[in-house]
Amino acid sequence: MGAATLTQPSGPIGYGRRIRIRLEKPADARTPIGKSRCHEDYIPCITTVYDDTAKCNVDVGLELKRNMDNCLRLIVYRGNTIFDNVVVESECEHERTGRNSQREIGTSARDEEDTCNKCTANATRLCTRGLSSYLVSAYIVTLLDSHVYRNSALKALFRWLHDRKYVQIVFIRLRTPRRQFLDYKWNDKLMQMVLERQEADHAMSWLSTLGGAFSALGEEFEHCAEMAGKISTRQFELALRLGNPLLVARCKLYSALSLIQRGHFRAPQCTIKRIHKFALKEKDERLQNMCHGIWAKLQYCYKQYKQQKKLLSSGASRISSIV
């Protein structure tokens, strides 16, 4: 969607009015750019709007489709900050009835009408003090989630729009509620998630220390290498729970190292190559260095394995010749 910036106007302005903008395709706009949630191709144009509801001069960069008959744009703001910019699309056609009383914009806006697109304001008064942020949040979420409520709400709002050449924009001004409330259930859920993450990080650090010790002993004792593999499996489960793909890749390398120490080379070879490609894609130098180190360990152990196998075969041939 286009960007919107809010600035303070020069003259006195009121509150609580909904505006409509007539869009005209600029001369230099040849091809449609981008896509939005409710249409496939739309036209770039810049429109300056003087809005009574917002107490501000709005310079809105709009990129809209040619036909937005059943769409409504909601801009939620406070001061010079826009919190949400939503395009709501209805699933059915609505009858649009016009109103006879339509107020012109004002002297400052009339001066600008010669240089920018034509704008008209429909005198629909909302809350002059703004709307509660809790109410607006529930309203926007319900509009987006419930198609029944969305069609009913848009049917009521579209009664004020009598010309299909206009695009309907509603500016919703936020205000801080007098009474704040705490969502204790959500707070408990967040606390549980934080504690689980803290315990998982703590367990991961301990398992890393313990796994490193058993991996070092695994150079001499096979049962220590096997224990290091079990520890790396537990680390892998924690890494999946934490949702860190780089940590998951490191745990796979730990398991590959344990397999190398126990004399298995085919599976670690495939694992190291796959993780090295992932490290190059993520541009993680630490993971790349780990892959290089374990690959060197794989080459060394495989060379030692071939030499031992050759010595055993030569010793067996000598014994057979003596016999």
CSV table of C-alpha atoms in Angstrom, one decimal:
chain,number,residue,atom,x,y,z
A,1,MET,CA,0.0,0.0,0.0
A,2,GLY,CA,1.0,3.6,-0.3
A,3,ALA,CA,2.6,5.6,2.5
A,4,ALA,CA,0.8,8.3,4.4
A,5,THR,CA,2.3,11.2,6.3
A,6,LEU,CA,0.3,13.5,8.6
A,7,THR,CA,1.3,17.2,9.2
A,8,GLN,CA,-0.3,20.0,11.2
A,9,PRO,CA,-2.7,22.2,9.1
A,10,SER,CA,-2.4,26.0,8.8
A,11,GLY,CA,-6.0,26.9,9.7
A,12,PRO,CA,-8.6,25.9,12.3
A,13,ILE,CA,-10.2,22.5,11.5
A,14,GLY,CA,-13.0,20.4,13.1
A,15,TYR,CA,-13.2,16.7,13.9
A,16,GLY,CA,-15.0,13.5,13.0
A,17,ARG,CA,-15.5,13.6,9.2
A,18,ARG,CA,-15.1,11.0,6.6
A,19,ILE,CA,-13.6,12.0,3.3
A,20,ARG,CA,-13.8,10.7,-0.3
A,21,ILE,CA,-11.1,11.2,-2.9
A,22,ARG,CA,-11.6,11.2,-6.7
A,23,LEU,CA,-8.5,9.5,-8.3
A,24,GLU,CA,-7.2,10.4,-11.7
A,25,LYS,CA,-4.5,8.6,-13.5
A,26,PRO,CA,-1.3,10.8,-13.8
A,27,ALA,CA,0.1,11.4,-17.3
A,28,ASP,CA,3.5,9.7,-16.5
A,29,ALA,CA,1.9,6.5,-15.0
A,30,ARG,CA,2.2,3.9,-17.8
A,31,THR,CA,2.2,0.5,-16.2
A,32,PRO,CA,0.6,-0.6,-12.9
A,33,ILE,CA,3.1,-1.4,-10.1
A,34,GLY,CA,2.8,-3.8,-7.2
A,35,LYS,CA,-0.1,-5.6,-5.7
A,36,SER,CA,-2.4,-5.2,-2.8
A,37,ARG,CA,-4.6,-7.5,-0.7
A,38,CYS,CA,-7.8,-6.7,-2.5
A,39,HIS,CA,-6.8,-6.1,-6.1
A,40,GLU,CA,-4.1,-7.2,-8.5
A,41,ASP,CA,-3.0,-4.1,-10.4
A,42,TYR,CA,-3.5,-0.5,-9.3
A,43,ILE,CA,-2.5,3.0,-10.4
A,44,PRO,CA,0.0,5.3,-8.7
A,45,CYS,CA,-1.3,8.8,-7.9
A,46,ILE,CA,-0.6,11.5,-5.3
A,47,THR,CA,-3.6,13.3,-3.7
A,48,THR,CA,-3.4,16.1,-1.1
A,49,VAL,CA,-6.4,15.9,1.2
A,50,TYR,CA,-7.6,18.4,3.9
A,51,ASP,CA,-9.3,16.3,6.4
A,52,ASP,CA,-11.7,17.7,9.1
A,53,THR,CA,-11.5,14.5,11.2
A,54,ALA,CA,-7.8,14.4,11.6
A,55,LYS,CA,-7.0,18.0,12.3
A,56,CYS,CA,-4.2,17.7,9.7
A,57,ASN,CA,-3.2,18.1,6.1
A,58,VAL,CA,-2.7,14.6,4.7
A,59,ASP,CA,-0.4,13.9,1.8
A,60,VAL,CA,-1.4,10.4,0.8
A,61,GLY,CA,0.5,8.3,-1.7
A,62,LEU,CA,-2.2,5.9,-3.1
A,63,GLU,CA,-1.8,3.0,-5.4
A,64,LEU,CA,-5.2,1.6,-6.1
A,65,LYS,CA,-7.1,-0.5,-8.6
A,66,ARG,CA,-9.3,1.0,-11.3
A,67,ASN,CA,-12.4,-0.5,-9.6
A,68,MET,CA,-12.8,-0.5,-5.8
A,69,ASP,CA,-16.6,-0.5,-5.6
A,70,ASN,CA,-16.7,-2.9,-2.6
A,71,CYS,CA,-13.5,-1.8,-0.8
A,72,LEU,CA,-13.1,0.5,2.2
A,73,ARG,CA,-9.8,1.9,3.4
A,74,LEU,CA,-9.3,2.4,7.2
A,75,ILE,CA,-6.4,4.5,8.4
A,76,VAL,CA,-5.9,4.4,12.2
A,77,TYR,CA,-3.7,7.2,13.5
A,78,ARG,CA,-2.9,9.3,16.5
A,79,GLY,CA,-1.0,12.6,16.1
A,80,ASN,CA,1.5,12.2,13.3
A,81,THR,CA,1.8,8.4,13.6
A,82,ILE,CA,-0.2,5.9,11.6
A,83,PHE,CA,-0.8,2.7,13.5
A,84,ASP,CA,-2.7,0.7,10.9
A,85,ASN,CA,-3.6,1.0,7.2
A,86,VAL,CA,-6.2,-1.6,6.2
A,87,VAL,CA,-8.2,-2.2,3.0
A,88,VAL,CA,-11.4,-4.1,3.8
A,89,GLU,CA,-13.1,-5.8,0.9
A,90,SER,CA,-16.8,-6.9,1.0
A,91,GLU,CA,-17.9,-10.2,-0.4
A,92,CYS,CA,-21.2,-8.9,-1.9
A,93,GLU,CA,-22.6,-5.8,-3.6
A,94,HIS,CA,-24.1,-3.1,-1.4
A,95,GLU,CA,-26.6,-0.4,-2.4
A,96,ARG,CA,-25.2,3.1,-2.0
A,97,THR,CA,-27.6,5.9,-1.3
A,98,GLY,CA,-26.4,9.5,-1.4
A,99,ARG,CA,-27.1,12.4,0.9
A,100,ASN,CA,-28.4,15.8,-0.2
A,101,SER,CA,-26.4,17.8,2.3
A,102,GLN,CA,-22.8,17.8,1.3
A,103,ARG,CA,-20.5,20.4,2.8
A,104,GLU,CA,-17.6,21.9,0.8
A,105,ILE,CA,-14.2,21.6,2.1
A,106,GLY,CA,-13.0,25.1,3.1
A,107,THR,CA,-11.1,28.0,1.7
A,108,SER,CA,-7.7,26.6,2.2
A,109,ALA,CA,-8.7,23.4,0.4
A,110,ARG,CA,-10.3,25.3,-2.5
A,111,ASP,CA,-7.0,27.0,-3.2
A,112,GLU,CA,-5.3,23.6,-3.5
A,113,GLU,CA,-8.0,22.1,-5.7
A,114,ASP,CA,-6.6,23.8,-8.8
A,115,THR,CA,-3.2,22.1,-8.4
A,116,CYS,CA,-4.3,18.6,-7.2
A,117,ASN,CA,-7.1,16.1,-7.7
A,118,LYS,CA,-10.6,17.2,-6.7
A,119,CYS,CA,-11.7,16.2,-3.2
A,120,THR,CA,-15.1,16.4,-1.5
A,121,ALA,CA,-16.0,15.8,2.2
A,122,ASN,CA,-19.1,14.0,3.4
A,123,ALA,CA,-20.3,15.5,6.7
A,124,THR,CA,-20.5,12.3,8.8
A,125,ARG,CA,-19.5,13.1,12.3
A,126,LEU,CA,-17.7,10.5,14.4
A,127,CYS,CA,-16.4,10.8,18.0
A,128,THR,CA,-14.8,14.3,18.3
A,129,ARG,CA,-12.4,13.1,21.0
A,130,GLY,CA,-11.3,10.0,19.1
A,131,LEU,CA,-12.0,6.4,19.7
A,132,SER,CA,-10.6,4.1,22.4
A,133,SER,CA,-7.7,2.0,21.2
A,134,TYR,CA,-9.3,-1.2,22.7
A,135,LEU,CA,-12.5,-0.5,20.7
A,136,VAL,CA,-10.7,0.2,17.4
A,137,SER,CA,-8.5,-2.9,17.8
A,138,ALA,CA,-11.6,-5.1,18.3
A,139,TYR,CA,-13.4,-3.4,15.4
A,140,ILE,CA,-10.5,-3.9,12.9
A,141,VAL,CA,-9.9,-7.5,13.9
A,142,THR,CA,-13.6,-8.4,13.7
A,143,LEU,CA,-13.8,-6.7,10.3
A,144,LEU,CA,-11.0,-8.8,9.0
A,145,ASP,CA,-12.0,-12.1,10.5
A,146,SER,CA,-15.8,-12.2,10.3
A,147,HIS,CA,-17.3,-12.0,6.8
A,148,VAL,CA,-20.8,-11.7,8.3
A,149,TYR,CA,-19.9,-8.7,10.4
A,150,ARG,CA,-17.8,-7.2,7.6
A,151,ASN,CA,-20.7,-7.3,5.2
A,152,SER,CA,-23.0,-5.7,7.7
A,153,ALA,CA,-20.6,-3.0,8.7
A,154,LEU,CA,-19.7,-2.1,5.1
A,155,LYS,CA,-23.3,-2.0,4.2
A,156,ALA,CA,-23.9,0.7,6.8
A,157,LEU,CA,-20.8,2.6,5.8
A,158,PHE,CA,-21.5,2.5,2.1
A,159,ARG,CA,-24.8,4.3,2.5
A,160,TRP,CA,-22.9,7.5,2.6
A,161,LEU,CA,-21.1,6.8,-0.7
A,162,HIS,CA,-23.3,7.7,-3.6
A,163,ASP,CA,-20.8,7.9,-6.5
A,164,ARG,CA,-18.7,4.9,-7.5
A,165,LYS,CA,-16.0,7.1,-8.9
A,166,TYR,CA,-14.9,7.9,-5.3
A,167,VAL,CA,-12.7,5.9,-3.1
A,168,GLN,CA,-13.9,5.7,0.5
A,169,ILE,CA,-11.4,6.4,3.2
A,170,VAL,CA,-12.2,6.5,6.9
A,171,PHE,CA,-9.7,8.1,9.3
A,172,ILE,CA,-10.0,6.8,12.8
A,173,ARG,CA,-8.3,8.9,15.5
A,174,LEU,CA,-7.1,7.0,18.6
A,175,ARG,CA,-7.2,8.2,22.2
A,176,THR,CA,-5.8,6.7,25.3
A,177,PRO,CA,-8.4,5.0,27.4
A,178,ARG,CA,-9.1,6.4,30.9
A,179,ARG,CA,-8.9,2.9,32.5
A,180,GLN,CA,-6.2,0.5,31.4
A,181,PHE,CA,-6.7,-3.2,32.0
A,182,LEU,CA,-4.2,-6.1,32.2
A,183,ASP,CA,-4.8,-9.3,30.4
A,184,TYR,CA,-3.8,-11.7,33.1
A,185,LYS,CA,-4.4,-14.8,31.1
A,186,TRP,CA,-2.1,-13.6,28.3
A,187,ASN,CA,0.4,-12.4,30.8
A,188,ASP,CA,0.5,-16.0,32.4
A,189,LYS,CA,0.9,-17.5,28.9
A,190,LEU,CA,3.8,-15.1,28.1
A,191,MET,CA,5.4,-15.8,31.5
A,192,GLN,CA,5.3,-19.5,30.7
A,193,MET,CA,6.8,-19.0,27.3
A,194,VAL,CA,9.6,-16.9,28.8
A,195,LEU,CA,10.4,-19.4,31.5
A,196,GLU,CA,10.4,-22.3,29.0
A,197,ARG,CA,12.8,-20.3,26.8
A,198,GLN,CA,15.0,-19.5,29.8
A,199,GLU,CA,15.1,-23.1,31.0
A,200,ALA,CA,15.8,-24.3,27.4
A,201,ASP,CA,18.8,-21.9,27.1
A,202,HIS,CA,20.1,-23.0,30.5
A,203,ALA,CA,19.8,-26.7,29.6
A,204,MET,CA,21.4,-26.1,26.2
A,205,SER,CA,24.5,-24.5,27.8
A,206,TRP,CA,24.9,-27.4,30.2
A,207,LEU,CA,24.5,-30.0,27.5
A,208,SER,CA,27.0,-28.2,25.3
A,209,THR,CA,29.6,-28.3,28.1
A,210,LEU,CA,28.8,-32.0,28.9
A,211,GLY,CA,28.8,-33.0,25.3
A,212,GLY,CA,32.1,-31.3,24.6
A,213,ALA,CA,33.7,-33.3,27.5
A,214,PHE,CA,32.3,-36.6,26.3
A,215,SER,CA,33.3,-35.8,22.7
A,216,ALA,CA,36.9,-35.2,23.8
A,217,LEU,CA,37.0,-38.5,25.7
A,218,GLY,CA,35.4,-40.2,22.6
A,219,GLU,CA,38.7,-40.0,20.8
A,220,GLU,CA,40.0,-42.8,23.1
A,221,PHE,CA,36.8,-44.5,24.4
A,222,GLU,CA,34.0,-45.6,22.2
A,223,HIS,CA,31.3,-45.5,24.9
A,224,CYS,CA,32.1,-41.8,25.6
A,225,ALA,CA,31.6,-41.1,21.9
A,226,GLU,CA,28.3,-42.9,22.1
A,227,MET,CA,27.3,-40.8,25.1
A,228,ALA,CA,28.3,-37.6,23.2
A,229,GLY,CA,25.9,-38.7,20.4
A,230,LYS,CA,23.0,-39.1,22.9
A,231,ILE,CA,23.7,-35.7,24.3
A,232,SER,CA,23.7,-34.1,20.8
A,233,THR,CA,20.3,-35.8,20.2
A,234,ARG,CA,18.9,-34.0,23.3
A,235,GLN,CA,20.4,-30.8,22.1
A,236,PHE,CA,18.8,-31.3,18.7
A,237,GLU,CA,15.4,-31.6,20.4
A,238,LEU,CA,15.9,-28.4,22.4
A,239,ALA,CA,17.1,-26.6,19.3
A,240,LEU,CA,13.9,-27.6,17.5
A,241,ARG,CA,11.8,-26.3,20.4
A,242,LEU,CA,13.7,-23.0,20.5
A,243,GLY,CA,13.2,-22.6,16.7
A,244,ASN,CA,16.8,-21.6,15.9
A,245,PRO,CA,17.8,-23.2,12.5
A,246,LEU,CA,21.5,-22.4,13.0
A,247,LEU,CA,21.5,-24.1,16.4
A,248,VAL,CA,19.8,-27.1,14.8
A,249,ALA,CA,22.5,-27.3,12.2
A,250,ARG,CA,25.2,-27.2,14.9
A,251,CYS,CA,23.5,-30.1,16.8
A,252,LYS,CA,23.6,-32.1,13.6
A,253,LEU,CA,27.3,-31.5,13.3
A,254,TYR,CA,27.8,-32.7,16.9
A,255,SER,CA,25.9,-35.9,16.0
A,256,ALA,CA,28.1,-36.3,12.8
A,257,LEU,CA,31.2,-36.0,14.9
A,258,SER,CA,30.0,-38.7,17.3
A,259,LEU,CA,29.4,-41.0,14.3
A,260,ILE,CA,32.9,-40.3,12.9
A,261,GLN,CA,34.5,-41.2,16.2
A,262,ARG,CA,32.6,-44.5,16.2
A,263,GLY,CA,33.8,-45.4,12.6
A,264,HIS,CA,30.7,-44.4,10.5
A,265,PHE,CA,31.7,-42.1,7.6
A,266,ARG,CA,28.9,-42.2,4.9
A,267,ALA,CA,26.1,-40.5,6.9
A,268,PRO,CA,28.4,-37.7,8.4
A,269,GLN,CA,29.7,-37.0,4.9
A,270,CYS,CA,26.2,-36.2,3.5
A,271,THR,CA,25.3,-34.3,6.7
A,272,ILE,CA,28.4,-32.1,6.5
A,273,LYS,CA,27.9,-31.2,2.8
A,274,ARG,CA,24.2,-30.3,3.3
A,275,ILE,CA,24.9,-28.1,6.4
A,276,HIS,CA,27.9,-26.4,4.6
A,277,LYS,CA,25.5,-25.4,1.8
A,278,PHE,CA,23.1,-24.1,4.4
A,279,ALA,CA,25.9,-22.1,6.1
A,280,LEU,CA,26.9,-20.5,2.8
A,281,LYS,CA,23.3,-19.5,2.2
A,282,GLU,CA,23.0,-18.0,5.7
A,283,LYS,CA,26.5,-16.5,5.5
A,284,ASP,CA,27.4,-17.8,8.9
A,285,GLU,CA,31.2,-18.0,9.2
A,286,ARG,CA,31.1,-19.9,12.5
A,287,LEU,CA,29.0,-22.7,11.0
A,288,GLN,CA,31.2,-22.8,8.0
A,289,ASN,CA,34.3,-23.1,10.1
A,290,MET,CA,32.7,-25.9,12.1
A,291,CYS,CA,31.9,-27.7,8.8
A,292,HIS,CA,35.5,-27.3,7.7
A,293,GLY,CA,36.9,-28.6,11.0
A,294,ILE,CA,34.6,-31.7,11.1
A,295,TRP,CA,35.3,-32.4,7.4
A,296,ALA,CA,39.0,-32.4,8.2
A,297,LYS,CA,38.3,-34.8,11.1
A,298,LEU,CA,36.4,-37.0,8.7
A,299,GLN,CA,39.2,-37.1,6.2
A,300,TYR,CA,41.8,-37.9,8.9
A,301,CYS,CA,39.7,-40.7,10.6
A,302,TYR,CA,38.9,-42.2,7.2
A,303,LYS,CA,42.6,-42.2,6.3
A,304,GLN,CA,43.5,-43.8,9.6
A,305,TYR,CA,40.7,-46.4,9.0
A,306,LYS,CA,42.1,-47.3,5.6
A,307,GLN,CA,45.6,-47.6,7.0
A,308,GLN,CA,44.5,-49.9,9.8
A,309,LYS,CA,42.5,-52.0,7.3
A,310,LYS,CA,45.5,-52.3,5.1
A,311,LEU,CA,47.8,-53.3,8.0
A,312,LEU,CA,45.3,-55.9,9.1
A,313,SER,CA,45.0,-57.4,5.6
A,314,SER,CA,48.8,-57.5,5.2
A,315,GLY,CA,49.2,-59.2,8.6
A,316,ALA,CA,46.6,-61.7,7.7
A,317,SER,CA,48.4,-62.5,4.5
A,318,ARG,CA,51.7,-63.0,6.3
A,319,ILE,CA,50.1,-65.4,8.8
A,320,SER,CA,48.5,-67.4,6.0
A,321,SER,CA,51.8,-67.6,4.1
A,322,ILE,CA,53.6,-68.9,7.3
A,323,VAL,CA,51.0,-71.5,7.8
